[in-house]
CSV table of N, CA and C in Angstrom, one decimal:
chain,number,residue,atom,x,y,z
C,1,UNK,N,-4.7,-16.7,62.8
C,1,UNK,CA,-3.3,-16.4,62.9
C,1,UNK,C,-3.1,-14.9,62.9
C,2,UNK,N,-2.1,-14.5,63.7
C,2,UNK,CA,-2.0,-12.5,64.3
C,2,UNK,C,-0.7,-12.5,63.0
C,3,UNK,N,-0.8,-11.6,62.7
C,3,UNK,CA,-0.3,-10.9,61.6
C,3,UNK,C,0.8,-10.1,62.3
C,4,UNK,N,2.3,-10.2,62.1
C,4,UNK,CA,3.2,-9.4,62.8
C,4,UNK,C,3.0,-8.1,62.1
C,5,UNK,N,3.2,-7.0,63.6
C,5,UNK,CA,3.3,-5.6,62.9
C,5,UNK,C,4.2,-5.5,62.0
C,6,UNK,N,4.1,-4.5,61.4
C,6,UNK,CA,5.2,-3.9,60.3
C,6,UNK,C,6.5,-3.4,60.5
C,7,UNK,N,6.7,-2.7,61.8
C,7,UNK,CA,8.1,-2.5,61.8
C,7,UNK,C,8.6,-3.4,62.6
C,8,UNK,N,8.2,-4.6,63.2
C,8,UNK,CA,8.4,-5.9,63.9
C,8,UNK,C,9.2,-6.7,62.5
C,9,UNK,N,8.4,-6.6,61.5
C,9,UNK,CA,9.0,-7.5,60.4
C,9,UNK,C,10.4,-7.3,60.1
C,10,UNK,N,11.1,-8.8,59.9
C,10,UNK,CA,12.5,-9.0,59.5
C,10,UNK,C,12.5,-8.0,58.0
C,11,UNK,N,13.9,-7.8,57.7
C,11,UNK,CA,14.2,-7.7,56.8
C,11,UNK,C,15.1,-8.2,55.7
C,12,UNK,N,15.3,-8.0,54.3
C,12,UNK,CA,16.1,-8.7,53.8
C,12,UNK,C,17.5,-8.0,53.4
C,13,UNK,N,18.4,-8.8,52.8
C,13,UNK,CA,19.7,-8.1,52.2
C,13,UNK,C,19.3,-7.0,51.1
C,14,UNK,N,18.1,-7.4,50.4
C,14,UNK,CA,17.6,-6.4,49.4
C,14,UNK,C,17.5,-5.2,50.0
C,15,UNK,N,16.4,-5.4,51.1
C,15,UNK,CA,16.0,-4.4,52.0
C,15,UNK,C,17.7,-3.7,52.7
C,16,UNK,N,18.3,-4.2,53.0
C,16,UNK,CA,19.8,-3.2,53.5
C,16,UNK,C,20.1,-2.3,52.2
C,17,UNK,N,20.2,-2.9,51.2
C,17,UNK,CA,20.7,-2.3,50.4
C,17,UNK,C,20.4,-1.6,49.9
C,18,UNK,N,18.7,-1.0,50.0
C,18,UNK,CA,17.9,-0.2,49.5
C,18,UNK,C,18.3,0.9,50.3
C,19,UNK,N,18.5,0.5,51.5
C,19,UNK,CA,18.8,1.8,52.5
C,19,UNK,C,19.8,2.2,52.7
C,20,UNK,N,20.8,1.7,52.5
C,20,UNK,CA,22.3,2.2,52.3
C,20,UNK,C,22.6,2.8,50.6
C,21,UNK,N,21.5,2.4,50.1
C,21,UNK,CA,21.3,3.2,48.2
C,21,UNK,C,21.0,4.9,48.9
C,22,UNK,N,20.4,4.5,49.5
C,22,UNK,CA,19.3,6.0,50.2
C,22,UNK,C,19.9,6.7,50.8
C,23,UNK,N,21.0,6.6,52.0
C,23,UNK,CA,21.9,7.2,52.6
C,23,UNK,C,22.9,7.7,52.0
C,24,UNK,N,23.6,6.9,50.9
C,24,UNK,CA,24.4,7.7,49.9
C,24,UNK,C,23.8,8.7,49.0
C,25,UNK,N,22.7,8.4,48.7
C,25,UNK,CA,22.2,9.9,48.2
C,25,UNK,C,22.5,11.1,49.1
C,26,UNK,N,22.0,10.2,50.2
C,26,UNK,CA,21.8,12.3,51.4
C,26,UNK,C,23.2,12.4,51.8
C,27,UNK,N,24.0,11.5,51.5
C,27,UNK,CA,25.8,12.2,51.6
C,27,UNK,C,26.1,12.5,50.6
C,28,UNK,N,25.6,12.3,49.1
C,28,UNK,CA,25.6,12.9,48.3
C,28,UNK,C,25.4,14.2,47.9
C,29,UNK,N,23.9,14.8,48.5
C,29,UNK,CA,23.7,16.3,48.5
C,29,UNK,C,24.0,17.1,50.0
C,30,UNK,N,24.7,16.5,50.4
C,30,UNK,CA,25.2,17.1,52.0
C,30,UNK,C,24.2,17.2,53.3
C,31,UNK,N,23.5,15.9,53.2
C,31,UNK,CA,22.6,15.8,54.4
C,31,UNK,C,23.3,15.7,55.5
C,32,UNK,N,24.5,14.5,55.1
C,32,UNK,CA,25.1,13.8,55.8
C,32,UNK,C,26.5,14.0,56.0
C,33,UNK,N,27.6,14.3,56.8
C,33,UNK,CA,29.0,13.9,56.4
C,33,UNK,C,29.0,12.3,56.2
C,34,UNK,N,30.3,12.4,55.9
C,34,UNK,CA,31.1,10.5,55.6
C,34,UNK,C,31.2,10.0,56.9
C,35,UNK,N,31.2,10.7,58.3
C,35,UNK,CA,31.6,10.2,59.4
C,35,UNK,C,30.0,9.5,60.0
C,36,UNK,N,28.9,10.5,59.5
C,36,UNK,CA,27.6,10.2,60.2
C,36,UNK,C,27.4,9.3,59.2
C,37,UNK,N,27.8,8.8,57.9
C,37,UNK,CA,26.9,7.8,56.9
C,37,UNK,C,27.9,6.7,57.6
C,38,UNK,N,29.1,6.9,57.8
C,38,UNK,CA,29.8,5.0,58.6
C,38,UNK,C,28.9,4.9,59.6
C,39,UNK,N,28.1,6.0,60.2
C,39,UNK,CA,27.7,5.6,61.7
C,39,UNK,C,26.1,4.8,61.4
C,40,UNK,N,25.5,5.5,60.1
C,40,UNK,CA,24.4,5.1,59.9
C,40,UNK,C,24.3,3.9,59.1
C,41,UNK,N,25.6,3.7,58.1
C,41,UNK,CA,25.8,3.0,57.4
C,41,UNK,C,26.0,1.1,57.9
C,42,UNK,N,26.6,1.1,59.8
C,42,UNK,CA,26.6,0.2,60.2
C,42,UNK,C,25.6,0.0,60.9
C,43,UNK,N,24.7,1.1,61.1
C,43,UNK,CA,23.4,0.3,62.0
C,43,UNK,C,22.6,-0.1,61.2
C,44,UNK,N,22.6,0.4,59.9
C,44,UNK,CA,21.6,-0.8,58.5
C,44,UNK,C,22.2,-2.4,58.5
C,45,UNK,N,23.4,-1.9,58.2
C,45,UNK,CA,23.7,-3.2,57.9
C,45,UNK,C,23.9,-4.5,59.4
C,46,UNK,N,23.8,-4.0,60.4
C,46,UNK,CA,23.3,-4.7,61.8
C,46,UNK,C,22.0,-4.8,61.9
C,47,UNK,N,21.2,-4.1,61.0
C,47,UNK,CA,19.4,-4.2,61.7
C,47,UNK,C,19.0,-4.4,60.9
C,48,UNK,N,18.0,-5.7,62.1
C,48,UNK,CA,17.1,-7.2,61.6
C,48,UNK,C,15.2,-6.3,61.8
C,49,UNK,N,15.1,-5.5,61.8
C,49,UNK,CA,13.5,-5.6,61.5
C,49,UNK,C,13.3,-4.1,60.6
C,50,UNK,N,12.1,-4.1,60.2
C,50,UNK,CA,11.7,-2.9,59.4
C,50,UNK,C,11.8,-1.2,60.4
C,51,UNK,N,11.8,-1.6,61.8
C,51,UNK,CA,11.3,-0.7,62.5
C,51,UNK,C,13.1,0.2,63.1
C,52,UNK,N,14.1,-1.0,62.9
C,52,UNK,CA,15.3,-0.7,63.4
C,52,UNK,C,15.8,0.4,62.2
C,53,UNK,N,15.8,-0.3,60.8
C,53,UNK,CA,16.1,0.3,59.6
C,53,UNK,C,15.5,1.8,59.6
C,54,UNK,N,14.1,2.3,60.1
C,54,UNK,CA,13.4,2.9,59.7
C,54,UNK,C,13.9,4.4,60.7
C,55,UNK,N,14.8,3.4,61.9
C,55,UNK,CA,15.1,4.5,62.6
C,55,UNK,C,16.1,5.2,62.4
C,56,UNK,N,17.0,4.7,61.1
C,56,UNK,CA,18.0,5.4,60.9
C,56,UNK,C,17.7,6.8,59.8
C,57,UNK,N,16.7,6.7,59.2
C,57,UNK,CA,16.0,8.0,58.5
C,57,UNK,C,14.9,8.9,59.0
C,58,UNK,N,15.2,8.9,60.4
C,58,UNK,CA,14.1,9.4,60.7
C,58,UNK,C,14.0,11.2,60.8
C,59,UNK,N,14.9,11.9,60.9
C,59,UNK,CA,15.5,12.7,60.6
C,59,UNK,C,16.2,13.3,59.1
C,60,UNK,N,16.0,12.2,58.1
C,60,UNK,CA,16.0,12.3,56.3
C,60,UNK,C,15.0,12.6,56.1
C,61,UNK,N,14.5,13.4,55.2
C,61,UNK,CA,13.1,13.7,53.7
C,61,UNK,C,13.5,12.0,52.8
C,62,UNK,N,13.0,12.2,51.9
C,62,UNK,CA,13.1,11.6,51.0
C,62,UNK,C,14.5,11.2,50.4
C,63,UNK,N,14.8,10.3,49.7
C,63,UNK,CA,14.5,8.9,49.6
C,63,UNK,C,14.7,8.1,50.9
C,64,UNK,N,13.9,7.3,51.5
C,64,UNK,CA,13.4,6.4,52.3
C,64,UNK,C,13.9,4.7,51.5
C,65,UNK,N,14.7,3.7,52.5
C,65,UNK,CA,14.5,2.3,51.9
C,65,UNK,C,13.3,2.3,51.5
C,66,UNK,N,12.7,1.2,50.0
C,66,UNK,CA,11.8,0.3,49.6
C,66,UNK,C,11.7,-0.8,50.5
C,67,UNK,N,11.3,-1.4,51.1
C,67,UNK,CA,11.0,-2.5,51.6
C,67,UNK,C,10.2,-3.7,50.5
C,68,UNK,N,10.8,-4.5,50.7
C,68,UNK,CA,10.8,-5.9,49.7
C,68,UNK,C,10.2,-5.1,48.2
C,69,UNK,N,10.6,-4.2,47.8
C,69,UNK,CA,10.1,-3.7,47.1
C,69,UNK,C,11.4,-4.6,45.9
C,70,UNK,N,10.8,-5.1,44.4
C,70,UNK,CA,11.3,-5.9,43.6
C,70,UNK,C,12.5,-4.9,43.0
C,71,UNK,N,13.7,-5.4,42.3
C,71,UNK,CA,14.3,-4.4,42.2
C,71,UNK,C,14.3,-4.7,40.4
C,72,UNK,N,14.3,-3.0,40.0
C,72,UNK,CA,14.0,-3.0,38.7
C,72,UNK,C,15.0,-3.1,38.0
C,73,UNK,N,15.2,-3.7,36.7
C,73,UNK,CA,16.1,-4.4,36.3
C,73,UNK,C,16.0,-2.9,34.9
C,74,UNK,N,17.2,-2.5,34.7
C,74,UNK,CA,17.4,-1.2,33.7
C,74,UNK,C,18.2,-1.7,32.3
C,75,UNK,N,17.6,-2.3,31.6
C,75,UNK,CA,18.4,-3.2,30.4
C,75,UNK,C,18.7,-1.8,29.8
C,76,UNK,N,20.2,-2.5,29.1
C,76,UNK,CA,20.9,-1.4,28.5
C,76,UNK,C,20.2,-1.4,27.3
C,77,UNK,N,20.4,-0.2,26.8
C,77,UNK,CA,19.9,0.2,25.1
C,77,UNK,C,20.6,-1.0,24.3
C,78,UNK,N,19.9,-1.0,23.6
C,78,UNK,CA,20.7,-2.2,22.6
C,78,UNK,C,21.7,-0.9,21.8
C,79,UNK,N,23.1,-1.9,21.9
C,79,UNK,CA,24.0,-1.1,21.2
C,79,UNK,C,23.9,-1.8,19.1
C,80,UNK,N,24.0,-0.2,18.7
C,80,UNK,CA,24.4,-0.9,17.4
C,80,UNK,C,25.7,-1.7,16.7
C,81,UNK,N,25.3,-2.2,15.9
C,81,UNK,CA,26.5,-3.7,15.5
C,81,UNK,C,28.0,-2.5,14.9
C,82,UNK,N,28.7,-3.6,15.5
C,82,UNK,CA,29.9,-2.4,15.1
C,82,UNK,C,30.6,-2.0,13.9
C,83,UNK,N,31.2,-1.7,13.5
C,83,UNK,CA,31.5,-1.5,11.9
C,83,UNK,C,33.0,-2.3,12.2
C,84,UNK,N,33.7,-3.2,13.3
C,84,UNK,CA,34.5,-3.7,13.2
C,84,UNK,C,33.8,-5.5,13.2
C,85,UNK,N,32.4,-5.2,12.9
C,85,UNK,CA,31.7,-6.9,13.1
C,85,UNK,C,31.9,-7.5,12.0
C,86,UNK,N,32.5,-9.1,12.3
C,86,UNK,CA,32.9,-9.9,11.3
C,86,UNK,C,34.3,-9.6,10.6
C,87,UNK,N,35.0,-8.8,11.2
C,87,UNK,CA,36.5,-8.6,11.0
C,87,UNK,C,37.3,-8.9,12.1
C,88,UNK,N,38.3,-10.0,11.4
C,88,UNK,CA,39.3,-10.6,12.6
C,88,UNK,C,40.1,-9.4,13.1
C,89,UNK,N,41.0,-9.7,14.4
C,89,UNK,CA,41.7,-8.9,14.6
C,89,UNK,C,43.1,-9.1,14.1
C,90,UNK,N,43.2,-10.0,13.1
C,90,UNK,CA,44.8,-9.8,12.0
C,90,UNK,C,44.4,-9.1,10.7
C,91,UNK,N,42.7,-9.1,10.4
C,91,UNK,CA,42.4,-8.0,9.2
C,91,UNK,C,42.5,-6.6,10.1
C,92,UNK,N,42.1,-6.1,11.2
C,92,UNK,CA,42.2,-5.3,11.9
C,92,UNK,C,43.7,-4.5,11.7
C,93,UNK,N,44.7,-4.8,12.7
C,93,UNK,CA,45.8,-4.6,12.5
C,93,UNK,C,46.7,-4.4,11.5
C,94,UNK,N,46.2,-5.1,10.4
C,94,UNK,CA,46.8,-4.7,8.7
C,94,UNK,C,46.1,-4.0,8.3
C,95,UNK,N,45.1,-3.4,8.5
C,95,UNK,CA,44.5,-2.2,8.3
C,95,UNK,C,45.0,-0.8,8.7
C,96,UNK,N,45.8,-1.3,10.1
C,96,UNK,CA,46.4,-0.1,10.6
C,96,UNK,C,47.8,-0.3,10.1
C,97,UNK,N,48.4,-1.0,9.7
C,97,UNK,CA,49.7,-1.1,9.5
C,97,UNK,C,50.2,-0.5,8.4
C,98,UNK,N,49.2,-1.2,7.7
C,98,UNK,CA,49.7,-0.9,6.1
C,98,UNK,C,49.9,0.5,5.6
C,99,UNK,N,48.7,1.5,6.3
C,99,UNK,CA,49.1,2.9,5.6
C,99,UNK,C,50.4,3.3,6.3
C,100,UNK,N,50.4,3.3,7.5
C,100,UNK,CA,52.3,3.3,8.4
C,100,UNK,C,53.3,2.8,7.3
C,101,UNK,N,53.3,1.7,6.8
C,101,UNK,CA,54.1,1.0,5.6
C,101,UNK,C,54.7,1.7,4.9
C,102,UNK,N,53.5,2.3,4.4
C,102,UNK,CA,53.4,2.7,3.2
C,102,UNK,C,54.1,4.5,3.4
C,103,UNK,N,53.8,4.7,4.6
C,103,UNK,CA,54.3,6.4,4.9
C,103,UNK,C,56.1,5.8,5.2
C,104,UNK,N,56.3,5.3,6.1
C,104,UNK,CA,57.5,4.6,6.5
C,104,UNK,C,58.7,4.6,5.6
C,105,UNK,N,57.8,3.6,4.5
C,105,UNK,CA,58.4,3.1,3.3
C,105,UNK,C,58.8,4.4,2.1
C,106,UNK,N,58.0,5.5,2.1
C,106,UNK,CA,58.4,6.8,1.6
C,106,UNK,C,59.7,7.5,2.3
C,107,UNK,N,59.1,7.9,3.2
C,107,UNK,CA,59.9,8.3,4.6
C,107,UNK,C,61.2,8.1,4.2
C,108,UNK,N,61.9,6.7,4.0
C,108,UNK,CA,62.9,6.1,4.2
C,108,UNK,C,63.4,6.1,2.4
C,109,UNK,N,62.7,6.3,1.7
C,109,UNK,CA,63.3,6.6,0.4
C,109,UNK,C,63.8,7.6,0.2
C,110,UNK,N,62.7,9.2,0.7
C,110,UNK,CA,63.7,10.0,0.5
C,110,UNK,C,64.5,10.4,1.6
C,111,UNK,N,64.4,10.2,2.5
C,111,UNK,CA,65.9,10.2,3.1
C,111,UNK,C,67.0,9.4,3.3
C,112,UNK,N,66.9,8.6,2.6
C,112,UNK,CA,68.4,7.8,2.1
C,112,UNK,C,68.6,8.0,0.7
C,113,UNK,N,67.7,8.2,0.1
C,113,UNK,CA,68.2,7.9,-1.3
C,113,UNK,C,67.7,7.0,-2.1
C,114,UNK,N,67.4,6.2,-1.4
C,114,UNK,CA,67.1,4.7,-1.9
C,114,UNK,C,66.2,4.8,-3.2
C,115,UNK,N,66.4,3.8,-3.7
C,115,UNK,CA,65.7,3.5,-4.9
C,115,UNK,C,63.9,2.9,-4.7
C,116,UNK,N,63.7,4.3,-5.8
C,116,UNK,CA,61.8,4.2,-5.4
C,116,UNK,C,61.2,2.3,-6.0
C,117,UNK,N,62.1,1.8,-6.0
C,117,UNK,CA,61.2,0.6,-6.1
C,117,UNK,C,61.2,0.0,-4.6
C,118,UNK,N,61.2,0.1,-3.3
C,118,UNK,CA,61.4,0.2,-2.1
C,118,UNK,C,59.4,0.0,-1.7
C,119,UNK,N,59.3,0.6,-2.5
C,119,UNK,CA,57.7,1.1,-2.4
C,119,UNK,C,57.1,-0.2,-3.1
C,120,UNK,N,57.4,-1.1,-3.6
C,120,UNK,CA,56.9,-2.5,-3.8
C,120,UNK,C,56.6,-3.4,-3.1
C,121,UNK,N,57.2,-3.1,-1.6
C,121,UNK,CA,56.9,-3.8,-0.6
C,121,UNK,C,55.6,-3.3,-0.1
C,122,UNK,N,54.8,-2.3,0.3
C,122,UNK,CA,53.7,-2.4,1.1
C,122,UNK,C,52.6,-2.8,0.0
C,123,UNK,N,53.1,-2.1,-1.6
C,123,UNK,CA,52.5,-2.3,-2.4
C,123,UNK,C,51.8,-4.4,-2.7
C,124,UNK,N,52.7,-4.6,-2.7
C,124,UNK,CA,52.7,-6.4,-2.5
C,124,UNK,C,51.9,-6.5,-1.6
C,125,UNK,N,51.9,-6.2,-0.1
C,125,UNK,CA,51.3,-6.6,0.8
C,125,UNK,C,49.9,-6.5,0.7
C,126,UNK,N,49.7,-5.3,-0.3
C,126,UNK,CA,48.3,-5.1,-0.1
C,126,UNK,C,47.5,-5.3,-0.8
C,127,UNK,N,48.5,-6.0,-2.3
C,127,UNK,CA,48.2,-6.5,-3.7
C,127,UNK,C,47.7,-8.4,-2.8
C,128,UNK,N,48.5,-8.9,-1.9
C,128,UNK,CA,48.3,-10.0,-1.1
C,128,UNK,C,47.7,-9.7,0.2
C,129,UNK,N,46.8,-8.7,-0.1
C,129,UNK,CA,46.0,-8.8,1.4
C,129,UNK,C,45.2,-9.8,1.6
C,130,UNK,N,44.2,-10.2,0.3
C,130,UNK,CA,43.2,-11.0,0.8
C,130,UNK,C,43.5,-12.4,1.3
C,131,UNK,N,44.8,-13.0,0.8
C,131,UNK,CA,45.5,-14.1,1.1
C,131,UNK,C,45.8,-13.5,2.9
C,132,UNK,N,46.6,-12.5,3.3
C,132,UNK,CA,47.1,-12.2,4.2
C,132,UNK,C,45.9,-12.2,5.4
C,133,UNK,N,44.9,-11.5,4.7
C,133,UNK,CA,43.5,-11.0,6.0
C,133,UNK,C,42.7,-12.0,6.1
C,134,UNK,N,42.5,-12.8,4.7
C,134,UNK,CA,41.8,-13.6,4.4
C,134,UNK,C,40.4,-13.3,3.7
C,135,UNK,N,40.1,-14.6,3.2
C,135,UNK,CA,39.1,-14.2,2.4
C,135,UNK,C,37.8,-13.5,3.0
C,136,UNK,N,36.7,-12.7,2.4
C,136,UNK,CA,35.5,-12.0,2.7
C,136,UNK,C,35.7,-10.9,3.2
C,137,UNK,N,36.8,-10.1,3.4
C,137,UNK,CA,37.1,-8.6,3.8
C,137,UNK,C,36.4,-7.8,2.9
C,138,UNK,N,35.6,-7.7,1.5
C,138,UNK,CA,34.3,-6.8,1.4
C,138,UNK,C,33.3,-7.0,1.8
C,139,UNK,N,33.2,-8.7,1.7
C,139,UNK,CA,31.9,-9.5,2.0
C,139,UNK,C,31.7,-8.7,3.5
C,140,UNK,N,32.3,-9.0,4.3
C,140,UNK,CA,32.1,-9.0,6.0
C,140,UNK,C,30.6,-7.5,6.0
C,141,UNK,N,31.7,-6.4,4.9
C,141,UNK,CA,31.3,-4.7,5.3
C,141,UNK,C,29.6,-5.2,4.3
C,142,UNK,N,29.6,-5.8,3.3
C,142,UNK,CA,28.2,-6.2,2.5
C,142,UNK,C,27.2,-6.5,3.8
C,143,UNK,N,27.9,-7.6,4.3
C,143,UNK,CA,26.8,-9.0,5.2
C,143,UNK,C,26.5,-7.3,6.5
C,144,UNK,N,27.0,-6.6,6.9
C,144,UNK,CA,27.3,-5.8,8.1
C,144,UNK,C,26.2,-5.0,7.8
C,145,UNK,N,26.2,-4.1,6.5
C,145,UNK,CA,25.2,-3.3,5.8
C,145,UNK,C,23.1,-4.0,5.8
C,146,UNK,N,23.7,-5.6,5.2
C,146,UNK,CA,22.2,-6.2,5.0
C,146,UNK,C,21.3,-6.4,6.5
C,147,UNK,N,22.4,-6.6,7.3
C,147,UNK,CA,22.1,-7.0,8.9
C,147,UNK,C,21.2,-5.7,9.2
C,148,UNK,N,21.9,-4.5,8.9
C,148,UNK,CA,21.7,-3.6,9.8
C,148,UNK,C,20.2,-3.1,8.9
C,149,UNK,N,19.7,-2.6,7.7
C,149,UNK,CA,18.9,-3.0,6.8
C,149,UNK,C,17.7,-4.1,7.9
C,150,UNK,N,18.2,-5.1,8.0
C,150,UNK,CA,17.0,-5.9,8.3
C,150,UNK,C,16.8,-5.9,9.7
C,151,UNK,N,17.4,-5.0,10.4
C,151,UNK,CA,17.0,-4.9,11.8
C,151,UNK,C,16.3,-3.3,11.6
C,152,UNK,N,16.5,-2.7,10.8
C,152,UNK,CA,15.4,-1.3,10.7
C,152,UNK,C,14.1,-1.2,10.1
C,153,UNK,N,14.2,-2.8,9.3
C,153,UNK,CA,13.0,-2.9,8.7
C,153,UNK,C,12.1,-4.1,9.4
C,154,UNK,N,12.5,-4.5,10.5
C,154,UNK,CA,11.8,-5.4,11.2
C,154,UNK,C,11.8,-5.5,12.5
């Protein structure tokens, strides 16, 4: 069995894509205008063999399409655990609320006059947080701490 030449060989969508990756570079550093990359940009994506592709860089340096070359897969860094992990978003928001409350709730004392027991409301609220947020709001920040501990030690 004859072995098809090389630039006879079909190509794949991988293979376009490699080369239209490649062409945006060289319009990138000014090889290219945007009017010659639509022009070059549609005869990749119209051409069926290695030898058609190859003639649209023939006049480029480097970078050149990969041909069936595997495409490398770039895993993202593992992100660290967040310091909002294991906290609902209604402990969240009373988190933010309450110091507002609490400024608000001043605010409005001394500029009306009002009577400083006014200030018993955010105070309650936050005397009834753990009812409000629910239970394990130190626990969460404890469990958050040991996690992160046993992912440095193992």
């Amino acid at each position: 069995m004859s072995e098809v030449p090389s630039p006879q060989l079909r190509i794949s969508d991988q293979d376009r894509e490699s080369a239209l990756t490649a062409l945006g570079e060289h319009m990138s550093v000014g090889r290219i205008d945007i009017d010659e990359f639509g022009e070059r940009s549609a005869r990749i994506t119209a051409a069926k063999t290695r030898g058609e592709l190859s003639e649209v860089f023939l006049d480029l340096p480097e970078p050149h399409p990969g041909f069936d070359a595997p495409k490398t897969v770039v895993s993202e860094p593992e992100k660290p655990a967040s310091t909002w992990a294991g906290i609902s978003s209604a402990q969240r928001v009373m988190g933010a609320l309450l110091p507002l409350l609490f400024i608000a709730t001043i605010v409005f004392i001394i500029g009306t006059g009002a009577s400083w027991w006014l200030i018993a409301i955010p105070i309650g609220i936050s005397v009834a947080g753990e009812g409000l947020w629910g239970k394990g709001w130190e626990n969460a920040h404890k469990k958050l701490g040991k996690q992160r501990r046993g992912e440095l030690d193992g």
